[in-house]
Each structure stands twice: as structure tokens, then as C-alpha cells.
Amino acid sequence: MRYTLTHLKELEAESIYVIREVYAQFENPVILFSGGKDSIVLTHLARKAFWPAKIPFPLMHVDTGHNFPETIEFRDNLIKDMGAKLIIGSVQGSIDKGRVREETGKNASRNALQTTTLLDTIEENNIDAAMGGARRDEEKARAKERFFSHRDDFGQWDPKNQRPELWNQFNGKKQMGEHFRVFPISNWTEMDVWQYILMENIAIPSLYIAHEREVIWRNNSWLPVSEYIKLEEHEKPELKKIRFRTLGDITITGGVESDADTLEKIVEEVAAARQTERGNRADDKRGETAMEDRKKQGYF
Amino acid sequence: MSEVTQEQKENSYLDMQLLRFTTAGSVDDGKSTLIGRLLFDSKSIFEDQLESVETSSSKRGLDHVDLALLTDGLKDEREQGITIDVAYRYFATPKRKFIIADTPGHIQYTRNMVTGASTANLALILVDARKGVIEQTCRHAFIASLLQIPHLLVCVNKMDLVEYSEEAYDKVVKQFEDFAAKLEVPDIRFVPISALHGDNVVNRSENMEWYNGETLLHTLETIHISSDQDHVNVRFPVQTVIRPHNDKYHDYRGYAGRIAGGILKPGDDVTVLPSGFNSKIKSIDTMGESLQEAFAPMSVTLTLEDDIDISRGDMIVRPNNQPTSTQDIDVMLCWLNNKGPQPRAKYILQHTSNESRCMIREVLYKVDINTLHRIENDDQLEMNDIARVRLRSTKPLFIDDYNENRNTGSLILIDEATNETVAAGMIKS
């Protein structure tokens, strides 16, 4: 026997360690669950971390109301399977209460509004640690994010004043009202996530697999036609075989044309991809440091 | 790339290892160019990333593509053109996945270099072939040695600017070896490169026929890292206790943790610290599978033959191979905070999954990290200082020398008032 781990096993061991630290250091943690592949892998790792016990924390979904129906169905089945608790933070609720105002215009989305709902839900439920599936390879501001990321009592991230993180020592100490965001799969890449899904045979929403769908060409990607977007005069829906590389709101998540209808083919496709997965996300196209600006305010 | 069969291609990812390496450097030494080249040549930079870097470069009035903009992610860094924090970068080849901890090189960022080095298997040190070994080179090498990074890879860069001369290269190697004699680094290698033109980075240089060694990437792909973990001394810090309370696993009591050292097998005799109770390992569990053998750095759950009271912070070890149990701990401390310690100040001490409070009893000496000279009679610690310090913990900790085990030999100090991580310590026992 060789006493070495493969890269996936080593990443898995690191993530499980981090998730167990969260359980040990915090009173009231949650997993932020979007229905995307990263939060699905995170949830899978949490199951492994506490087996044969159930996941000792609830899943929390910030629901913009602009979902793919497949995502919600997948979420509800997973919750039922695991016997876990689900907390829903509703952006529609925040709009109704007058906490935020809906964007208008052609590229309007509820992406930015999520931050308020997220912070409100964290506060209402006394959450002291919210685990997310963000990865450092996704975006340049995320490359500097810690595993244990401190948020002040306004939920804000201060990138210049982050706590140093050395070895396997994670400092989750905080004052009342503050909370942490924790990113157990920080060191995974998109490729690692797909390879792991394949290796562990983890169920994912059908949206990731190539399928036929009515779409329009907008912002350099195939945007799904739904009741939430307004079509311009020149925009004619077409039927295309597409799949999604990331899942966000149905209003801003563009798909790519693809024939990859199995996990193996997806892994091959990811290996050959020449664009980042967030290249099809309209939310990141709002300026050079769009992600850092949103994160400072408390975004995921 | 040679032809591979479909089957090999599909399974190769199940045979890849992970290598973590750290780089340090400042604006001019070609570090960003080198990282950019590794990412670019291994096809880890995507078209849209490159386009966005091109746009940002021309916005700044540059006539070349500044690859540093790939790594410098924060607004302030982009505005000031400097690296402030540790940035993590990822790339993979069919053989290995790499994590780069990219750190600034200036002395005022020593703490960032220490942070980046703490998890690295290898340190990549860049030396400008024209300038040779300078203060910054010594600093990086010393930090690598202090943090016990097992492999040091010295890249003699900008060989194109010294006409690819073997003598120039040999001179730098000699200078570095003279300095390195003072360090504790088990494995030092050298490679002459030009990051700008790609000589000996991914592909063999045709300009340096005299060099018979490996290319940089080949070394990164093949360097032996299996023995970097301690597989001899069993150390299992308990993170949490798993009690399912369901019908199927009614009496299940598992001790979850990440193996910090050694190899564990069912049936092994163990001792639990601090209670000193003895038992045997009954099973080593992971979801869906019980293991016949487990080793560092795996995350597993142990069950024992006997019901013993065990909680977070305890350590499971072999009866005849125990760590030192002591309240008096000597460390090499790196001060990370802009506020230095007050005399006899108290801190929270985190060591493995254990926590106590401690006091800094004595600063024995500080180290000049450029010359490695000891500075005596100066016990005022400031940010980025490295000092030999004596701590007194409120309860005994189970420690090993940092040189023996980076997990059980390291600790951090946390300010009780601000909750900030203020210091990192390498234990000397």
C-alpha cells in the first residue's frame, strides 16, 4: 500500500475537517444551499463528515423566486432523503416588506437583492456560521478569501483586515452579532468538483446535463426563456440542445450548447473548456471588481 | 503530449496527487510572469480571463499584457499594482493538481509569506540571474526553512539576460549553497529558466544545452512528496464525537478527526490523552466503508473497544509513543498583528483541536530574518517579527517538535479582546 492520497481524497479530507471544525466551534451553523453543484458537493461532504449520524445543521436557501423549477424539485427531494431541516429566505418577502426594491429594465435581476434577504435570514435565525460552496478558483476576489471568513455585525467583509490562516488552525472567535462565512471547498476547482461528482456518483439536477430547451441569444450566451424575462422585439426563441455550467437565477444564467449527456462527457467537456464557468453569468459582468464590491456588502 | 487511450484518460484523475507550493516575490523579479506562464502553458487560463486582463492592462495604459492582474484580485492591489495578501492559484497537469500560495515578497509582508508557507510541500524561490542572491532571497529561504517546507526549488530566472551563460548560473548556485548551509532544508534543487521566454519552465530550453537537469514543471510533477507526512508517530486529535441516536446505530460512539501523524489499524492498542486510559481501535469508519488502515492526512471516525469519556481536544496515541505533555512551551513565534504584546499579556492558544489560555513569559531573542543573526536584549515584539519565545499554558498540551510534525508542532495565539489571530508558533521541544 502506498501511503499517499489522490488529489480528490486529499481535498475531501480537508473539507470534511473544515466542516467538523464548524460543528465544533459554532452554536448554530447552516449550509447555504443554492441547488447548484457546489452546494450539492458541500452537502455530500457534510453527510460524510458526520456519518452514521445525520447532518447536524439545517440547509438554508435564499429563494429569489426566479428559480429553475428543476432546482426546487431537486432541493425538496434531497431534504426529504436526508431528513434535514430547510430554512428559506425569500427575496419576494423582502420586496413585499419594502426592505429592497425590484430592479427594472431589460437585464433586471434579483441577484443583488439576495444580499439583504441573506443577511436578514441569518439574523432572524441567529445563524453564527453560514457554510457556502464558493471556490477560490471562481473569481479573483474569491482567491483571497479565507476558509473561515469573518463578517462584522453589518454582515460586511473587510478584505484588507482578514485574519491570517495558518496550517489547519481555524479561528472562529467572534463578538455577539457577528458571524462567519465558511468555505470548506475553497481549494477545489470546477474540474475537481466534476471529477468528484463522477467518482462518488452524486445526484445533480438535470439542468447540468445536455437537454433541449427554448432559449434566446443574449449577453453572449443562451438564456432560457421563462416568465421572468421580457423578450425584445428582435429576440426569437429557438430550440437548442444546451446545458448549464453554473446555476443561478433563471433570469441571468446562460447555457452553453452541448451534447454532454453523461457525467463522463461533462468531465471531458470541462477539461476542454476555454471559458470560465462564470463567463455566462451576467452578475459578474458589472465591472472589474463586481464580485469584491458585492462581497464586501455581505454577498455569498 | 503522447497518445493515450480513452480508458487511461478517464481514469488518470483517480491517480493524481496534490502538490502545494508557495512563491514569494516582489514586482520585478518575474514571479507573476512565471505563474502566468505555468497557468498559461498548462491551459489553466481561460479566454475570458485573458481578455479581461488584456482590457485591464490597456485601461492602465500598458502596452503589454500584465499577467500580475490575474493574481492581484483586490481593488487596492489592482490600483497600487502590488500584491498585499496571499492569493491561491490552481492548475493541473495530467499528473498532478497544484495549489500555489502566491505571496508578496517585501519584508513588511513577512506574515503573509509565513501564512503561505505553512501548508506548502515546496517553496519556489526566484533569483534574478543578473543580481544573484540578494537580501530578499535569503529571507524567502529562511522562512521556507523556518516553516519546514521539505523541498526548496530555486529558479535562477532571467537567464536570457545573461546570455544563457552556464558560469552565471553556477555563480548563483554557489552563492545560494553558501547561504543555505545555515538552513535546515533537506532538499534543495536548482533550475535555470527564463519565465518570459519559457526556457526550462514547461519545455526544455534549446538555449542551455549545458543544463542536463529537469524542467521546472517536470520537477513539480515528479518530486517525491509521499514521505512529507509523518507515518510513524500516531497522533489523532479528536475534533468531535459522533453519536447518531438512531435505532440502527443506537450505541455508536465515534471519535471524528483528521489523522495528524502515523498509521492506524483496527486492533491497535491506543492511549487517550490526557486521561491516560487504554483501549483498542475497534473500527475506522468513513461513510459507506470501514477501513483496514488509515494514515495522515485522512479524515476518519474511530470507534474504540471500551467506553471511555473522550471529548474534543483529547488526543489518541499509541501507548509506547506519546507526545510531550507540558505547560511550558518553547516556540519560534511570528508576530502577525500590528499591535505587539503587552508585558505578561494573556492569549487564547489553539493547538490541534485543543484550546487553552497562555501567557508570554519570556522573549529569549529575536531573529534578523535577512542575516539569521540573533538580536538579544530586545523583547518588544512587533508585526512581522520572528522571535524565540517561552509560553506558559494554563493546562498541559500534547506537543511535538515542529520539525517532527507540522500538525502537532504548531499553534496560534488569539487576542482575547479583539479575537484576532495575533501570532503563529513553531514548537521547539
XYZ file of C-alpha atoms in Angstrom:
729
model
C 0.000 0.000 0.000
C 1.200 3.469 -0.892
C 0.659 5.956 1.903
C -0.482 8.767 -0.335
C -3.903 10.135 -1.145
C -5.155 11.095 -4.558
C -5.850 14.786 -5.012
C -9.606 14.228 -4.685
C -9.229 12.223 -1.468
C -6.929 14.886 -0.014
C -9.372 17.664 -0.898
C -12.191 15.597 0.590
C -10.249 15.062 3.833
C -9.536 18.796 4.104
C -13.173 19.760 3.501
C -14.519 17.232 5.997
C -12.047 18.558 8.557
C -13.285 22.128 7.986
C -16.954 21.114 8.229
C -16.289 19.315 11.517
C -14.491 22.407 12.826
C -17.600 24.440 12.066
C -19.745 21.999 14.002
C -17.320 22.066 16.939
C -16.727 25.831 17.054
C -20.196 27.268 16.387
C -23.597 27.086 18.040
C -25.911 27.494 15.102
C -24.386 26.815 11.678
C -26.181 26.320 8.365
C -25.265 25.173 4.877
C -26.143 27.746 2.230
C -27.840 25.636 -0.387
C -28.485 27.017 -3.856
C -29.232 23.778 -5.649
C -26.035 24.242 -7.659
C -23.351 21.569 -7.961
C -21.005 23.205 -5.444
C -23.558 23.301 -2.647
C -24.593 19.749 -3.550
C -20.996 18.563 -3.176
C -20.725 20.519 0.077
C -23.851 18.808 1.400
C -22.486 15.419 0.338
C -19.251 16.134 2.242
C -21.229 17.156 5.322
C -23.060 13.825 5.208
C -19.719 12.044 5.080
C -18.342 14.148 7.940
C -20.998 13.022 10.428
C -21.984 9.568 9.182
C -23.677 7.498 10.614
C -25.368 10.480 12.277
C -27.497 12.874 10.239
C -26.159 16.265 9.156
C -26.334 18.238 12.401
C -27.365 21.532 10.789
C -30.132 22.827 8.524
C -29.824 23.818 4.890
C -30.644 27.415 4.068
C -31.893 28.527 0.672
C -32.083 32.156 -0.378
C -35.004 31.948 -2.757
C -35.197 34.742 -5.326
C -38.449 33.400 -6.707
C -36.742 33.300 -10.102
C -35.758 29.667 -9.915
C -35.457 26.885 -12.362
C -38.331 24.552 -11.375
C -35.855 21.648 -11.601
C -33.724 23.227 -8.847
C -36.598 23.441 -6.391
C -37.704 19.886 -7.096
C -34.149 18.653 -6.590
C -33.810 20.634 -3.334
C -37.020 19.258 -1.861
C -36.133 15.667 -2.717
C -32.683 15.986 -1.186
C -34.077 17.470 2.033
C -36.585 14.628 2.278
C -33.908 11.973 1.643
C -31.604 13.324 4.333
C -34.303 14.158 6.829
C -32.727 17.599 7.147
C -34.351 20.887 8.051
C -34.721 23.617 5.412
C -34.705 27.353 6.124
C -35.945 29.534 3.269
C -35.116 33.216 2.976
C -37.464 34.787 0.473
C -36.424 37.708 -1.725
C -40.090 38.194 -2.652
C -40.740 38.517 1.097
C -38.026 41.200 1.359
C -39.596 43.064 -1.564
C -43.083 42.818 -0.035
C -41.785 44.131 3.290
C -40.164 47.040 1.487
C -36.628 46.009 2.560
C -35.453 46.092 -1.072
C -36.687 47.380 -4.403
C -37.003 45.338 -7.530
C -34.653 46.301 -10.382
C -36.281 47.267 -13.627
C -35.138 47.258 -17.229
C -34.008 44.694 -19.727
C -31.277 42.981 -17.704
C -33.045 43.366 -14.369
C -32.245 40.617 -11.884
C -32.778 39.832 -8.249
C -29.152 38.894 -7.784
C -28.150 41.996 -5.814
C -31.308 41.868 -3.701
C -30.279 38.492 -2.308
C -27.712 40.099 -0.019
C -30.382 41.789 2.116
C -32.507 38.647 2.306
C -29.455 36.569 3.169
C -28.378 38.891 5.992
C -31.940 39.221 7.322
C -32.403 35.452 7.355
C -29.065 34.952 9.094
C -30.090 37.455 11.762
C -33.652 36.154 12.236
C -32.395 32.601 12.738
C -29.391 33.544 14.900
C -27.034 31.872 12.453
C -23.421 32.208 13.579
C -21.781 30.345 10.690
C -23.037 30.016 7.139
C -21.156 27.465 5.061
C -21.063 28.049 1.336
C -19.769 26.212 -1.707
C -17.694 29.114 -3.039
C -14.325 28.186 -4.516
C -11.193 30.292 -4.813
C -10.730 29.470 -8.486
C -14.084 31.032 -9.409
C -13.218 34.675 -9.259
C -10.217 36.858 -8.433
C -11.705 38.344 -5.239
C -12.501 34.838 -4.020
C -8.864 33.833 -4.482
C -8.084 35.852 -1.333
C -10.946 34.537 0.757
C -10.222 32.585 3.942
C -11.809 29.246 4.852
C -13.220 30.955 7.961
C -14.268 34.402 6.805
C -15.255 36.891 9.467
C -18.278 39.197 8.977
C -18.936 42.196 11.209
C -22.339 42.929 12.715
C -23.407 44.540 9.434
C -22.514 41.336 7.627
C -19.652 43.070 5.836
C -16.397 41.559 4.615
C -13.210 43.555 5.107
C -10.713 42.074 2.648
C -7.777 44.116 3.919
C -8.269 43.079 7.500
C -8.661 39.321 7.233
C -7.362 37.012 9.925
C -4.247 35.105 8.913
C -4.978 31.418 8.444
C -2.091 29.037 9.067
C -1.751 25.243 8.970
C -5.063 23.634 9.916
C -5.871 26.191 12.593
C -9.186 27.968 12.125
C -10.132 30.842 14.379
C -13.922 31.131 14.662
C -13.981 33.522 17.632
C -16.402 36.415 17.337
C -18.360 39.085 19.182
C -22.132 38.997 19.603
C -23.931 39.840 16.381
C -21.011 38.924 14.152
C -20.972 35.811 12.060
C -18.729 33.726 9.840
C -18.937 32.542 6.294
C -17.099 29.288 5.894
C -15.969 27.826 2.580
C -14.989 24.181 3.012
C -14.342 23.582 -0.700
C -12.160 26.688 -1.143
C -9.347 24.669 -2.690
C -11.451 22.796 -5.237
C -11.602 23.748 -8.895
C -14.541 23.288 -11.244
C -12.743 20.228 -12.605
C -12.273 18.747 -9.112
C -15.978 19.188 -8.389
C -16.990 17.359 -11.556
C -14.450 14.596 -11.084
C -15.674 14.123 -7.529
C -19.333 14.042 -8.589
C -18.350 11.345 -11.093
C -16.220 9.386 -8.594
C -18.855 9.468 -5.855
C -21.787 9.174 -8.247
C -23.578 12.153 -6.668
C -27.036 13.061 -7.970
C -27.269 16.511 -9.626
C -30.143 18.472 -11.201
C -30.864 17.536 -14.804
C -30.064 21.126 -15.830
C -26.352 20.307 -15.836
C -26.870 17.564 -18.406
C -27.404 18.460 -22.060
C -31.101 18.828 -22.844
C -33.363 20.595 -25.327
C -34.682 23.956 -24.213
C -36.212 27.129 -25.579
C -33.587 29.866 -25.425
C -32.653 33.280 -26.749
C -29.175 34.629 -27.561
C -28.397 37.434 -25.104
C -25.169 38.683 -23.483
C -23.135 36.090 -25.364
C -24.939 33.055 -24.060
C -28.147 31.083 -24.434
C -30.599 32.454 -21.903
C -33.570 30.236 -21.062
C -36.982 31.603 -21.949
C -39.082 31.954 -18.816
C -41.958 34.021 -17.495
C -39.428 36.272 -15.708
C -37.687 37.774 -18.720
C -39.047 40.223 -21.274
C -38.191 39.464 -24.874
C -37.062 42.293 -27.099
C -38.641 42.523 -30.499
C -35.650 41.025 -32.321
C -35.219 38.169 -29.872
C -36.739 34.991 -31.267
C -36.822 31.880 -29.056
C -35.046 28.868 -30.548
C -34.886 25.246 -29.521
C -31.288 24.299 -28.688
C -29.509 21.404 -27.036
C -27.798 23.095 -24.123
C -26.542 22.549 -20.606
C -25.682 24.906 -17.745
C -22.219 25.113 -16.202
C -23.411 27.029 -13.144
C -26.885 27.516 -11.769
C -28.135 30.840 -10.555
C -31.374 32.644 -11.188
C -33.164 31.632 -14.352
C -33.014 35.295 -15.420
C -29.222 35.530 -15.514
C -27.890 32.017 -16.028
C -26.900 31.377 -19.600
C -26.336 27.915 -21.009
C -23.797 26.564 -23.457
C -24.551 24.409 -26.482
C -23.529 20.879 -25.604
C -24.013 17.206 -26.363
C -22.675 16.135 -22.961
C -25.492 13.957 -21.679
C -23.470 11.859 -19.202
C -21.172 12.797 -16.284
C -18.198 11.349 -18.167
C -18.890 13.588 -21.137
C -19.292 16.612 -18.881
C -15.863 15.987 -17.333
C -14.384 15.808 -20.838
C -16.166 18.987 -21.824
C -14.956 20.850 -18.723
C -11.389 19.713 -19.439
C -11.598 21.182 -22.942
C -13.428 24.409 -21.976
C -11.768 27.670 -22.942
C -14.130 29.958 -20.996
C -14.584 30.153 -17.224
C -17.873 28.846 -15.912
C -18.880 32.264 -14.614
C -18.346 33.691 -18.123
C -22.043 33.046 -18.661
C -23.150 34.826 -15.519
C -24.472 38.335 -16.115
C -23.955 39.244 -12.431
C -20.163 39.171 -12.786
C -20.136 41.374 -15.846
C -20.977 44.549 -13.963
C -17.414 45.859 -13.693
C -13.871 44.738 -12.929
C -14.325 44.245 -9.202
C -18.057 43.420 -9.234
C -17.573 40.371 -7.028
C -15.382 42.121 -4.443
C -17.864 45.006 -4.214
C -20.784 42.643 -3.631
C -18.841 40.501 -1.195
C -17.874 43.492 0.944
C -21.560 44.179 1.463
C -22.307 40.652 2.536
C -22.953 38.727 -0.672
C -22.182 34.995 -0.748
C 1.518 15.002 -25.483
C 1.729 11.324 -26.365
C -1.286 9.297 -27.404
C -3.348 7.985 -24.518
C -6.160 5.504 -24.701
C -9.662 6.536 -23.742
C -9.527 4.392 -20.623
C -6.290 5.941 -19.338
C -7.679 9.384 -19.948
C -10.805 8.691 -17.960
C -9.029 7.147 -15.034
C -5.959 9.321 -14.808
C -7.693 11.744 -12.448
C -8.090 8.924 -9.929
C -4.316 8.673 -9.786
C -3.377 12.323 -9.432
C -1.577 13.740 -6.407
C -1.848 17.182 -4.870
C 1.220 19.405 -4.506
C 1.016 22.680 -2.602
C 3.763 25.171 -3.234
C 4.450 28.711 -2.215
C 6.075 31.535 -4.109
C 7.270 34.854 -2.816
C 8.452 37.808 -4.714
C 8.145 41.473 -5.477
C 7.250 43.405 -8.566
C 10.350 42.990 -10.693
C 11.643 39.506 -10.130
C 9.372 37.835 -12.651
C 7.180 35.926 -10.208
C 3.922 36.970 -11.845
C 5.358 36.219 -15.255
C 6.371 32.764 -14.071
C 2.985 31.987 -12.532
C 1.288 33.366 -15.613
C 3.454 31.111 -17.760
C 2.690 27.996 -15.695
C -1.039 28.725 -15.822
C -0.925 29.633 -19.484
C 1.184 26.706 -20.662
C -0.899 24.244 -18.659
C -4.017 25.770 -20.241
C -5.392 26.937 -16.884
C -6.060 30.483 -18.037
C -9.360 30.793 -19.796
C -10.030 33.002 -22.781
C -12.382 35.313 -20.922
C -9.852 35.725 -18.086
C -7.157 36.615 -20.589
C -9.460 39.057 -22.368
C -10.330 40.737 -19.091
C -6.630 41.040 -18.183
C -5.934 42.484 -21.624
C -8.705 45.049 -21.183
C -7.462 46.000 -17.703
C -3.882 46.278 -18.949
C -4.779 48.652 -21.750
C -7.012 50.671 -19.384
C -3.883 51.206 -17.309
C -2.015 52.374 -20.374
C 0.285 49.352 -20.524
C 1.490 48.160 -23.898
C 1.905 44.545 -22.722
C -0.467 42.109 -21.020
C 0.248 42.350 -17.307
C -0.244 38.805 -16.001
C 0.010 40.106 -12.443
C -3.544 41.352 -12.898
C -4.609 37.716 -12.934
C -3.326 37.170 -9.435
C -3.825 40.577 -7.871
C -7.531 40.344 -7.180
C -8.353 43.036 -4.647
C -9.231 46.566 -5.697
C -6.383 48.132 -3.715
C -3.889 45.681 -5.143
C -5.012 46.417 -8.675
C -4.898 50.147 -8.092
C -1.492 50.157 -6.445
C 0.000 47.408 -8.578
C 1.173 45.371 -5.595
C 0.362 42.033 -4.026
C -0.849 42.528 -0.458
C -2.383 39.266 0.574
C -1.862 35.584 -0.060
C -3.631 34.587 -3.276
C -4.323 30.988 -4.066
C -3.993 29.785 -7.654
C -4.810 26.422 -9.131
C -3.623 24.465 -12.103
C -3.369 20.851 -13.057
C -1.486 18.627 -15.442
C -2.422 15.007 -16.131
C -0.035 14.003 -13.318
C -0.748 16.417 -10.500
C -3.001 19.142 -9.243
C -1.168 22.199 -7.936
C -2.143 24.800 -5.388
C 0.036 27.904 -5.454
C 0.074 30.147 -2.413
C 1.255 33.338 -4.057
C 2.640 35.812 -1.525
C 4.246 39.248 -1.602
C 7.996 39.299 -1.004
C 8.632 42.530 0.836
C 9.727 42.392 4.479
C 6.554 44.171 5.603
C 4.601 41.137 4.388
C 6.598 38.519 6.273
C 3.402 37.371 7.955
C 1.803 36.680 4.571
C 4.823 34.674 3.496
C 4.673 32.677 6.723
C 0.966 32.032 6.143
C 1.518 30.867 2.568
C 4.419 28.662 3.633
C 2.539 26.943 6.461
C 0.764 24.437 4.234
C 3.290 24.106 1.418
C 5.175 20.968 0.351
C 7.565 23.013 -1.721
C 8.861 26.561 -1.906
C 9.681 28.080 -5.224
C 12.350 30.749 -4.881
C 13.157 33.097 -7.717
C 16.608 34.573 -8.137
C 17.428 37.116 -10.823
C 20.476 35.709 -12.650
C 21.884 39.224 -13.023
C 21.579 40.189 -9.377
C 22.335 36.848 -7.731
C 21.394 36.097 -4.138
C 20.033 39.238 -2.505
C 18.504 40.011 0.874
C 15.050 39.006 -0.293
C 16.280 35.607 -1.499
C 17.739 34.912 1.934
C 14.521 35.970 3.604
C 12.398 33.650 1.497
C 14.743 30.748 2.005
C 14.845 31.343 5.745
C 11.061 31.431 6.002
C 10.859 28.203 3.996
C 13.319 26.613 6.395
C 11.600 28.016 9.479
C 8.240 26.640 8.327
C 9.964 23.349 7.457
C 8.912 23.209 3.842
C 10.524 19.926 2.795
C 11.567 20.928 -0.737
C 13.161 24.086 -1.994
C 13.267 24.752 -5.719
C 15.492 27.666 -6.672
C 14.700 29.098 -10.105
C 17.546 31.134 -11.484
C 15.433 33.408 -13.656
C 16.115 35.848 -16.485
C 18.784 33.592 -17.967
C 18.026 35.279 -21.305
C 19.518 38.489 -19.905
C 22.854 36.816 -19.077
C 23.082 35.170 -22.499
C 22.114 31.810 -21.041
C 25.566 31.584 -19.505
C 26.489 28.496 -17.503
C 29.038 30.454 -15.460
C 26.426 32.999 -14.413
C 24.159 30.164 -13.322
C 26.909 28.324 -11.435
C 27.802 31.511 -9.613
C 24.239 31.939 -8.326
C 24.052 28.271 -7.326
C 27.302 28.591 -5.387
C 26.123 31.787 -3.628
C 22.858 30.168 -2.646
C 24.506 26.975 -1.401
C 26.842 29.001 0.793
C 23.913 30.758 2.405
C 21.763 27.627 2.618
C 24.393 25.835 4.687
C 22.957 27.786 7.628
C 19.427 26.474 6.975
C 17.625 23.261 7.735
C 16.230 22.303 4.353
C 16.510 18.635 3.418
C 16.104 19.017 -0.329
C 17.332 21.927 -2.467
C 17.253 21.897 -6.268
C 18.172 24.448 -8.906
C 16.883 25.136 -12.382
C 17.966 27.853 -14.850
C 14.943 29.429 -16.511
C 13.564 32.327 -18.437
C 9.973 32.794 -17.358
C 9.471 35.395 -20.068
C 10.534 33.140 -22.930
C 9.566 29.859 -21.319
C 13.039 28.293 -21.197
C 13.023 25.211 -18.944
C 9.634 26.119 -17.466
C 7.413 23.630 -19.264
C 9.590 22.879 -22.244
C 13.309 22.154 -22.366
C 15.411 25.112 -23.358
C 17.347 24.937 -26.583
C 19.443 27.835 -25.367
C 21.022 25.938 -22.470
C 22.428 22.689 -23.848
C 24.787 22.586 -20.874
C 21.891 22.024 -18.447
C 21.081 18.331 -18.025
C 18.507 18.574 -15.209
C 14.728 18.573 -15.266
C 12.467 21.403 -16.356
C 10.608 23.288 -13.647
C 7.243 21.713 -14.401
C 8.714 18.229 -14.637
C 10.220 18.660 -11.180
C 6.896 19.864 -9.792
C 5.156 16.884 -11.374
C 7.533 14.216 -10.148
C 9.166 15.374 -6.916
C 8.588 12.737 -4.241
C 6.154 14.079 -1.637
C 4.743 10.887 -0.124
C 7.195 10.953 2.753
C 6.417 14.566 3.689
C 3.788 13.322 6.147
C 4.800 11.620 9.380
C 3.725 7.972 9.025
C 5.483 6.773 12.175
C 4.170 8.594 15.238
C 0.435 8.107 15.722
C -1.356 11.347 16.626
C -5.134 11.618 16.412
C -6.590 14.856 17.831
C -10.312 14.378 18.446
C -12.364 17.070 16.710
C -15.825 15.993 17.735
C -17.776 12.993 19.000
C -20.359 11.373 16.738
C -23.443 9.890 18.427
C -26.234 9.137 15.935
C -29.008 8.343 18.475
C -30.922 6.327 15.911
C -32.170 2.734 16.033
C -29.589 1.241 13.730
C -26.611 2.867 15.441
C -28.040 3.196 18.893
C -24.841 2.659 20.850
C -22.480 4.071 18.237
C -19.879 6.437 19.642
C -17.313 7.608 17.124
C -14.373 9.961 17.507
C -14.035 12.158 14.450
C -10.787 13.791 13.445
C -8.058 14.221 10.889
C -5.041 11.984 11.410
C -2.125 14.248 12.303
C 0.501 11.514 12.114
C 1.104 7.778 11.883
C -0.812 4.797 10.511
C -3.852 3.413 12.314
C -5.279 -0.118 12.081
C -8.209 -1.843 13.781
C -6.889 -3.812 16.762
C -4.122 -1.302 17.555
C -3.560 -0.525 21.233
C -4.154 3.119 22.000
C -3.910 5.548 24.889
C -6.175 8.545 25.253
C -4.657 11.802 26.492
C -4.988 13.447 28.932
C -6.952 10.734 30.823
C -4.352 8.037 30.106
C -6.992 5.321 29.617
C -6.043 2.451 27.328
C -8.178 0.706 24.736
C -8.015 -0.817 21.245
C -9.228 0.559 17.932
C -12.434 -1.290 17.038
C -13.100 0.261 13.642
C -12.006 3.092 11.376
C -15.130 4.398 9.693
C -15.956 6.581 6.743
C -19.373 6.829 5.104
C -20.083 3.579 3.340
C -16.826 1.849 4.218
C -14.753 0.695 7.176
C -11.018 0.896 6.568
C -8.309 -1.662 7.325
C -5.713 1.091 7.505
C -5.719 4.877 7.702
C -2.948 7.469 7.680
C -2.278 11.216 7.716
C -3.923 13.430 6.447
C -7.129 11.381 6.242
C -10.346 12.473 7.975
C -11.915 9.435 9.644
C -14.038 8.353 12.596
C -12.603 5.905 15.146
C -14.549 3.615 17.422
C -12.832 2.002 20.412
C -13.408 -1.334 22.186
C -14.113 0.342 25.528
C -16.499 3.071 26.578
C -14.218 5.871 27.669
C -15.077 9.505 28.238
C -13.425 11.293 25.300
C -14.128 14.786 24.018
C -12.803 17.458 21.664
C -9.234 18.390 22.426
C -8.237 14.900 23.567
C -5.573 13.049 21.605
C -5.484 9.360 20.734
C -1.919 7.982 20.502
C -0.002 4.691 20.844
C 0.865 3.720 24.440
C 4.611 3.458 23.711
C 4.889 6.569 21.539
C 3.486 9.646 23.202
C 3.943 13.352 22.592
C 5.409 15.598 25.288
C 2.835 16.753 27.797
C 3.759 20.159 29.173
C 2.554 23.597 30.200
C 5.875 25.260 29.332
C 6.273 25.590 25.603
C 9.222 26.996 23.661
C 8.293 28.342 20.260
C 9.618 30.291 17.324
C 6.886 32.872 17.128
C 5.927 35.006 14.155
C 4.003 38.076 15.267
C 1.153 38.731 12.831
C -0.691 41.683 14.320
C 0.014 45.414 14.096
C -0.302 45.632 17.866
C 2.540 43.993 19.759
C 2.014 42.108 23.029
C 1.887 43.884 26.370
C 4.189 42.509 29.069
C 2.695 39.367 30.613
C -0.294 39.608 28.281
C -2.597 36.596 28.083
C -3.861 34.965 24.924
C -6.085 32.145 23.781
C -3.880 29.349 22.494
C -5.135 26.971 19.782
C -3.157 23.774 19.301
C -4.609 20.892 17.231
C -8.248 20.659 18.367
C -7.251 21.782 21.837
C -7.595 25.223 23.343
C -6.160 26.839 26.440
C -5.051 30.225 27.668
C -1.435 31.234 27.870
C 0.978 33.934 28.809
C 4.145 35.050 27.050
C 6.664 34.534 29.813
C 9.853 35.479 28.100
C 11.213 36.651 24.763
C 14.581 34.896 24.537
C 15.797 36.568 21.353
C 14.589 37.932 18.044
C 15.914 36.811 14.669
C 17.056 39.135 11.911
C 15.426 37.330 9.034
C 17.823 38.692 6.451
C 21.033 37.618 8.164
C 19.719 34.992 10.622
C 21.597 36.810 13.399
C 20.135 36.761 16.872
C 19.025 40.044 18.333
C 19.374 39.849 22.113
C 18.062 42.320 24.695
C 15.076 43.372 22.648
C 11.871 41.823 23.891
C 9.464 44.235 22.194
C 7.623 42.222 19.543
C 6.203 43.986 16.537
C 4.376 42.895 13.440
C 6.441 40.542 11.240
C 8.984 39.852 13.988
C 10.258 36.325 14.415
C 11.334 35.504 17.937
C 12.182 32.617 20.214
C 9.625 32.821 22.998
C 8.658 30.872 26.117
C 4.931 30.360 26.727
C 3.135 29.127 29.816
C -0.184 27.396 29.184
C -2.963 27.094 31.773
C -3.160 23.366 31.113
C -0.771 20.781 29.652
C -0.704 20.429 25.864
C 0.417 17.350 23.931
C 3.139 18.653 21.706
C 5.806 17.503 19.279
C 8.708 19.409 17.842
C 7.615 21.293 14.727
C 10.426 19.613 12.784
C 8.862 16.241 13.622
C 5.237 17.071 12.932
C 3.783 20.259 11.484
C 0.310 19.469 12.880
C 1.120 18.755 16.500
C 4.120 21.120 16.438
C 2.240 24.290 15.529
C -0.015 26.684 17.405
C -1.691 30.059 17.053
C -2.387 32.806 19.587
C -5.651 34.753 19.623
C -6.219 38.113 21.293
C -8.953 37.720 23.907
C -10.323 41.208 23.335
C -10.285 41.528 19.552
C -10.473 37.813 18.630
C -7.766 38.390 16.058
C -5.133 35.763 15.296
C -2.038 37.607 16.503
C 0.769 35.060 16.354
C 1.826 31.738 14.874
C 4.239 29.458 16.680
C 6.537 26.618 15.682
C 7.177 24.448 18.738
C 10.725 23.564 19.795
C 10.698 20.590 22.126
